[in-house]
Amino acid sequence: QSALTQLPSASGSPGQSVTISCTGTSSDVGGYNYVSWYQQHPGKAPKVMIYEVSKRPSGVPDRFSGYKSGNTASLTVSGLQAEDEADYYCSSYAGSNIVVFGGGTKLTVL
Amino acid sequence: EVQLVESGGGVVRPGGSLRLSCAASGFTFDDYAMSWVRQAPGKGLEWVSGINWNGGTTAYADSVKGRFIISRDNAKNSLYLQMSSLRGEDTAFYHCARRSAWHLDYWGQGTLVIVSS
C-alpha cells in the first residue's frame, strides 16, 4: 500500500492549461481503470472531479479531463480560472478492496 | 440532498480508544459501500478503511490494520469507525465518504481526532 506519486506543486496563468500527473504501479494505476481525481479547497471537503480515469461527474466543467497511460494518470485543467486554485489528489483502486491516494498537488493560478 | 455528518472526534491519550460515527441521509444507505479517509492537519488524504453495502466485506490500510474496525448499521443509516491503540500519527480529520464503484462521490466535512498526552 504505497501512496501514488504526485509532484507537490503546479502552476499556470489564467486561460492556460496545466497537467498534473500521478504515478503508481501495475498493482494500482496500471492495473485498473479506477483512477479518480479530487479537488480540495482550503477548509473544505474533497470533491470528485474525474472518476474511472476520464469520466466527469455531472456539474464538473469540461475544462477538466483525465487520461491514463501505463502506470501514470494525468489530470488536465484547461482554460485555467482563479477558482481552480486548490489541492488536487489522485486515487486508484489497488485490489483487495484497497484504495490508495497520491500525496497531492497544490495548483496555483498565477 | 446527500448529507454525511461525522461525530465522535476529540482529544484522546496515546493508547486510548475512540468511536467515530457518520450519519447518512438523502440516499438509500444500504445501496452503497462506504469509506473512511483521514487527513492530518496540513497534510494529504489517506484512505483508512472501507466497507461494502452489508458489512460483509471490509478492508483497511496497513497503517490501521488490527487497531481500527469499520462497521455499519443500515437500519440507522450510520457508519462507524472504532479506533483503538491510538497513536500520535492517527491525529487527523476523519471524513466518511460514500463510495460509488471505486471513487468517493460524497464526503462529510470530517471530525477531528487529536491523540496527545
Short mmCIF file of C-alpha atoms in Angstrom, two decimals:
data_model
loop_
_atom_site.label_atom_id
_atom_site.label_comp_id
_atom_site.label_asym_id
_atom_site.label_seq_id
_atom_site.Cartn_x
_atom_site.Cartn_y
_atom_site.Cartn_z
CA GLN A 1 0.00 0.00 0.00
CA SER A 2 2.32 2.73 -1.19
CA ALA A 3 1.00 6.19 -1.90
CA LEU A 4 0.78 7.28 -5.50
CA THR A 5 3.37 9.85 -6.56
CA GLN A 6 2.39 13.42 -7.37
CA LEU A 7 4.56 16.49 -7.69
CA PRO A 8 3.83 18.83 -4.79
CA SER A 9 3.06 21.88 -6.88
CA ALA A 10 1.93 23.08 -10.29
CA SER A 11 1.01 26.47 -11.63
CA GLY A 12 -0.37 28.29 -14.62
CA SER A 13 -1.76 31.61 -15.69
CA PRO A 14 -5.45 32.23 -16.28
CA GLY A 15 -6.56 30.75 -19.58
CA GLN A 16 -3.62 28.37 -19.80
CA SER A 17 -3.68 24.59 -19.45
CA VAL A 18 -1.98 22.66 -16.68
CA THR A 19 -1.45 18.92 -16.38
CA ILE A 20 -0.99 17.16 -13.06
CA SER A 21 0.45 13.68 -13.09
CA CYS A 22 0.05 10.73 -10.78
CA THR A 23 2.37 7.75 -10.94
CA GLY A 24 1.65 4.38 -9.45
CA THR A 25 2.42 0.79 -10.31
CA SER A 26 0.92 -2.08 -12.23
CA SER A 27 -0.82 -3.07 -8.99
CA ASP A 28 -2.88 0.11 -8.83
CA VAL A 29 -2.97 2.79 -11.54
CA GLY A 30 -1.72 0.48 -14.28
CA GLY A 31 -3.85 -2.46 -13.27
CA TYR A 32 -7.31 -0.92 -13.10
CA ASN A 33 -9.31 1.79 -14.83
CA TYR A 34 -10.37 3.12 -11.46
CA VAL A 35 -8.35 6.30 -11.19
CA SER A 36 -10.15 9.28 -9.74
CA TRP A 37 -9.18 12.90 -9.06
CA TYR A 38 -10.33 15.09 -6.19
CA GLN A 39 -10.23 18.85 -5.77
CA GLN A 40 -9.95 20.29 -2.29
CA HIS A 41 -10.19 23.96 -1.40
CA PRO A 42 -8.86 25.06 2.00
CA GLY A 43 -11.14 24.05 4.83
CA LYS A 44 -13.47 22.17 2.51
CA ALA A 45 -14.20 18.52 1.90
CA PRO A 46 -12.71 16.96 -1.23
CA LYS A 47 -14.84 16.90 -4.38
CA VAL A 48 -14.52 14.29 -7.10
CA MET A 49 -13.64 15.86 -10.45
CA ILE A 50 -12.80 12.78 -12.53
CA TYR A 51 -13.57 9.11 -11.97
CA GLU A 52 -12.74 5.91 -13.83
CA VAL A 53 -9.77 7.65 -15.48
CA SER A 54 -11.68 10.09 -17.67
CA LYS A 55 -15.33 10.39 -16.66
CA ARG A 56 -16.67 13.66 -15.33
CA PRO A 57 -19.45 13.77 -12.73
CA SER A 58 -22.42 15.94 -13.51
CA GLY A 59 -21.63 19.56 -12.83
CA VAL A 60 -17.88 19.36 -13.31
CA PRO A 61 -16.78 21.67 -16.13
CA ASP A 62 -15.44 20.03 -19.27
CA ARG A 63 -12.26 22.03 -18.70
CA PHE A 64 -11.27 19.10 -16.50
CA SER A 65 -10.12 15.95 -18.27
CA GLY A 66 -8.37 12.76 -17.29
CA TYR A 67 -6.12 10.30 -19.05
CA LYS A 68 -4.03 7.27 -18.24
CA SER A 69 -1.06 5.66 -19.89
CA GLY A 70 0.55 2.67 -18.27
CA ASN A 71 1.18 3.37 -14.61
CA THR A 72 0.70 7.14 -14.89
CA ALA A 73 -2.56 9.04 -14.80
CA SER A 74 -2.99 12.69 -15.64
CA LEU A 75 -5.46 15.45 -14.90
CA THR A 76 -5.54 18.38 -17.29
CA VAL A 77 -7.22 21.63 -16.41
CA SER A 78 -7.76 23.77 -19.50
CA GLY A 79 -8.67 27.45 -19.56
CA LEU A 80 -7.45 27.94 -16.01
CA GLN A 81 -9.64 30.06 -13.78
CA ALA A 82 -8.94 31.57 -10.40
CA GLU A 83 -11.35 29.17 -8.70
CA ASP A 84 -9.31 26.21 -9.94
CA GLU A 85 -6.62 27.08 -7.40
CA ALA A 86 -6.80 24.17 -4.95
CA ASP A 87 -5.16 20.94 -3.92
CA TYR A 88 -5.67 18.01 -6.26
CA TYR A 89 -5.38 14.37 -5.24
CA CYS A 90 -5.38 11.30 -7.39
CA SER A 91 -6.66 7.98 -6.17
CA SER A 92 -6.69 4.45 -7.51
CA TYR A 93 -8.16 1.10 -6.68
CA ALA A 94 -5.30 -1.20 -5.69
CA GLY A 95 -7.01 -4.57 -5.49
CA SER A 96 -8.33 -6.45 -2.44
CA ASN A 97 -10.81 -3.65 -1.72
CA ILE A 98 -7.93 -1.23 -1.03
CA VAL A 99 -7.75 2.36 -2.26
CA VAL A 100 -4.62 4.48 -2.40
CA PHE A 101 -4.24 8.24 -2.70
CA GLY A 102 -1.50 10.37 -4.09
CA GLY A 103 0.31 12.89 -1.94
CA GLY A 104 -1.48 15.80 -3.55
CA THR A 105 -0.55 18.66 -5.87
CA LYS A 106 -1.13 22.28 -4.98
CA LEU A 107 -2.29 24.11 -8.09
CA THR A 108 -1.59 27.83 -8.12
CA VAL A 109 -3.23 30.16 -10.62
CA LEU A 110 -0.71 32.93 -11.19
CA GLU B 1 -29.62 16.08 -0.88
CA VAL B 2 -26.90 13.69 0.18
CA GLN B 3 -25.52 14.50 3.61
CA LEU B 4 -22.80 12.81 5.62
CA VAL B 5 -22.19 14.12 9.12
CA GLU B 6 -19.36 12.77 11.23
CA SER B 7 -19.18 12.91 15.00
CA GLY B 8 -17.22 11.44 17.88
CA GLY B 9 -13.89 13.15 17.44
CA GLY B 10 -11.97 14.64 20.32
CA VAL B 11 -8.77 14.50 22.31
CA VAL B 12 -7.57 11.08 23.44
CA ARG B 13 -4.36 9.90 25.07
CA PRO B 14 -1.95 7.61 23.25
CA GLY B 15 -3.10 4.04 23.61
CA GLY B 16 -6.69 5.13 24.05
CA SER B 17 -9.81 4.38 22.06
CA LEU B 18 -12.45 6.40 20.28
CA ARG B 19 -15.52 5.58 18.20
CA LEU B 20 -16.44 7.76 15.26
CA SER B 21 -19.90 7.84 13.73
CA CYS B 22 -21.20 9.05 10.40
CA ALA B 23 -24.89 9.79 9.94
CA ALA B 24 -26.04 9.46 6.35
CA SER B 25 -29.14 10.95 4.76
CA GLY B 26 -30.54 11.82 1.36
CA PHE B 27 -29.86 8.48 -0.26
CA THR B 28 -30.57 4.79 0.21
CA PHE B 29 -27.74 3.99 2.60
CA ASP B 30 -27.65 0.23 2.07
CA ASP B 31 -27.24 0.67 -1.68
CA TYR B 32 -23.70 1.94 -1.18
CA ALA B 33 -20.31 0.95 0.10
CA MET B 34 -18.72 3.49 2.42
CA SER B 35 -15.21 4.56 3.34
CA TRP B 36 -13.25 6.48 5.94
CA VAL B 37 -10.50 8.82 4.76
CA ARG B 38 -8.30 10.88 7.06
CA GLN B 39 -6.23 13.99 6.64
CA ALA B 40 -3.64 15.10 9.15
CA PRO B 41 -3.63 18.89 9.56
CA GLY B 42 -1.80 20.41 6.60
CA LYS B 43 -1.19 17.00 5.02
CA GLY B 44 -2.66 14.89 2.26
CA LEU B 45 -5.54 12.44 2.09
CA GLU B 46 -5.08 8.89 3.38
CA TRP B 47 -7.64 6.16 2.78
CA VAL B 48 -8.26 4.40 6.09
CA SER B 49 -10.95 1.77 5.64
CA GLY B 50 -13.87 0.65 3.52
CA ILE B 51 -16.96 -1.49 3.94
CA ASN B 52 -19.39 -2.92 1.42
CA TRP B 53 -23.14 -2.39 1.46
CA ASN B 54 -24.00 -5.05 4.02
CA GLY B 55 -20.84 -5.05 6.12
CA GLY B 56 -19.76 -8.41 4.79
CA THR B 57 -16.54 -7.13 3.28
CA THR B 58 -14.16 -4.75 4.98
CA ALA B 59 -10.67 -3.51 4.17
CA TYR B 60 -8.05 -1.47 5.99
CA ALA B 61 -4.92 0.49 5.29
CA ASP B 62 -1.82 -1.21 6.65
CA SER B 63 -1.33 1.76 8.99
CA VAL B 64 -4.51 0.94 10.93
CA LYS B 65 -4.99 -2.78 10.40
CA GLY B 66 -5.52 -4.59 13.66
CA ARG B 67 -6.32 -1.36 15.52
CA PHE B 68 -9.38 0.06 13.73
CA ILE B 69 -12.69 -1.63 12.96
CA ILE B 70 -15.20 -0.32 10.45
CA SER B 71 -18.86 -1.22 10.76
CA ARG B 72 -22.27 -0.02 9.70
CA ASP B 73 -25.87 -0.17 10.85
CA ASN B 74 -28.12 0.08 7.81
CA ALA B 75 -31.22 0.35 9.98
CA LYS B 76 -29.77 3.54 11.47
CA ASN B 77 -28.17 4.82 8.24
CA SER B 78 -24.90 5.01 10.12
CA LEU B 79 -21.25 4.20 9.56
CA TYR B 80 -18.76 3.71 12.38
CA LEU B 81 -15.04 3.54 12.97
CA GLN B 82 -13.86 2.00 16.23
CA MET B 83 -10.32 3.15 16.84
CA SER B 84 -8.07 1.63 19.49
CA SER B 85 -4.38 1.68 20.44
CA LEU B 86 -4.33 5.23 19.12
CA ARG B 87 -1.00 6.86 18.26
CA GLY B 88 0.11 10.39 17.65
CA GLU B 89 0.21 9.75 13.92
CA ASP B 90 -3.52 9.00 14.00
CA THR B 91 -4.18 12.68 14.67
CA ALA B 92 -6.26 13.88 11.73
CA PHE B 93 -9.62 14.95 10.41
CA TYR B 94 -11.59 11.80 9.68
CA HIS B 95 -14.03 12.00 6.78
CA CYS B 96 -16.66 9.47 5.89
CA ALA B 97 -17.42 9.18 2.20
CA ARG B 98 -19.87 7.36 0.01
CA ARG B 99 -18.27 5.01 -2.47
CA SER B 100 -19.62 4.62 -5.98
CA ALA B 101 -17.74 1.92 -7.86
CA TRP B 102 -14.20 2.85 -6.77
CA HIS B 103 -14.47 6.58 -6.34
CA LEU B 104 -15.82 8.64 -3.45
CA ASP B 105 -18.68 10.76 -4.69
CA TYR B 106 -19.86 12.43 -1.49
CA TRP B 107 -17.82 13.41 1.55
CA GLY B 108 -18.60 14.65 5.01
CA GLN B 109 -16.84 17.66 6.49
CA GLY B 110 -14.91 15.50 8.91
CA THR B 111 -14.39 15.15 12.64
CA LEU B 112 -11.05 15.95 14.28
CA VAL B 113 -9.22 13.34 16.33
CA ILE B 114 -6.25 14.53 18.38
CA VAL B 115 -4.04 11.93 20.02
CA SER B 116 -1.98 13.64 22.68
CA SER B 117 -0.89 13.17 26.25
#
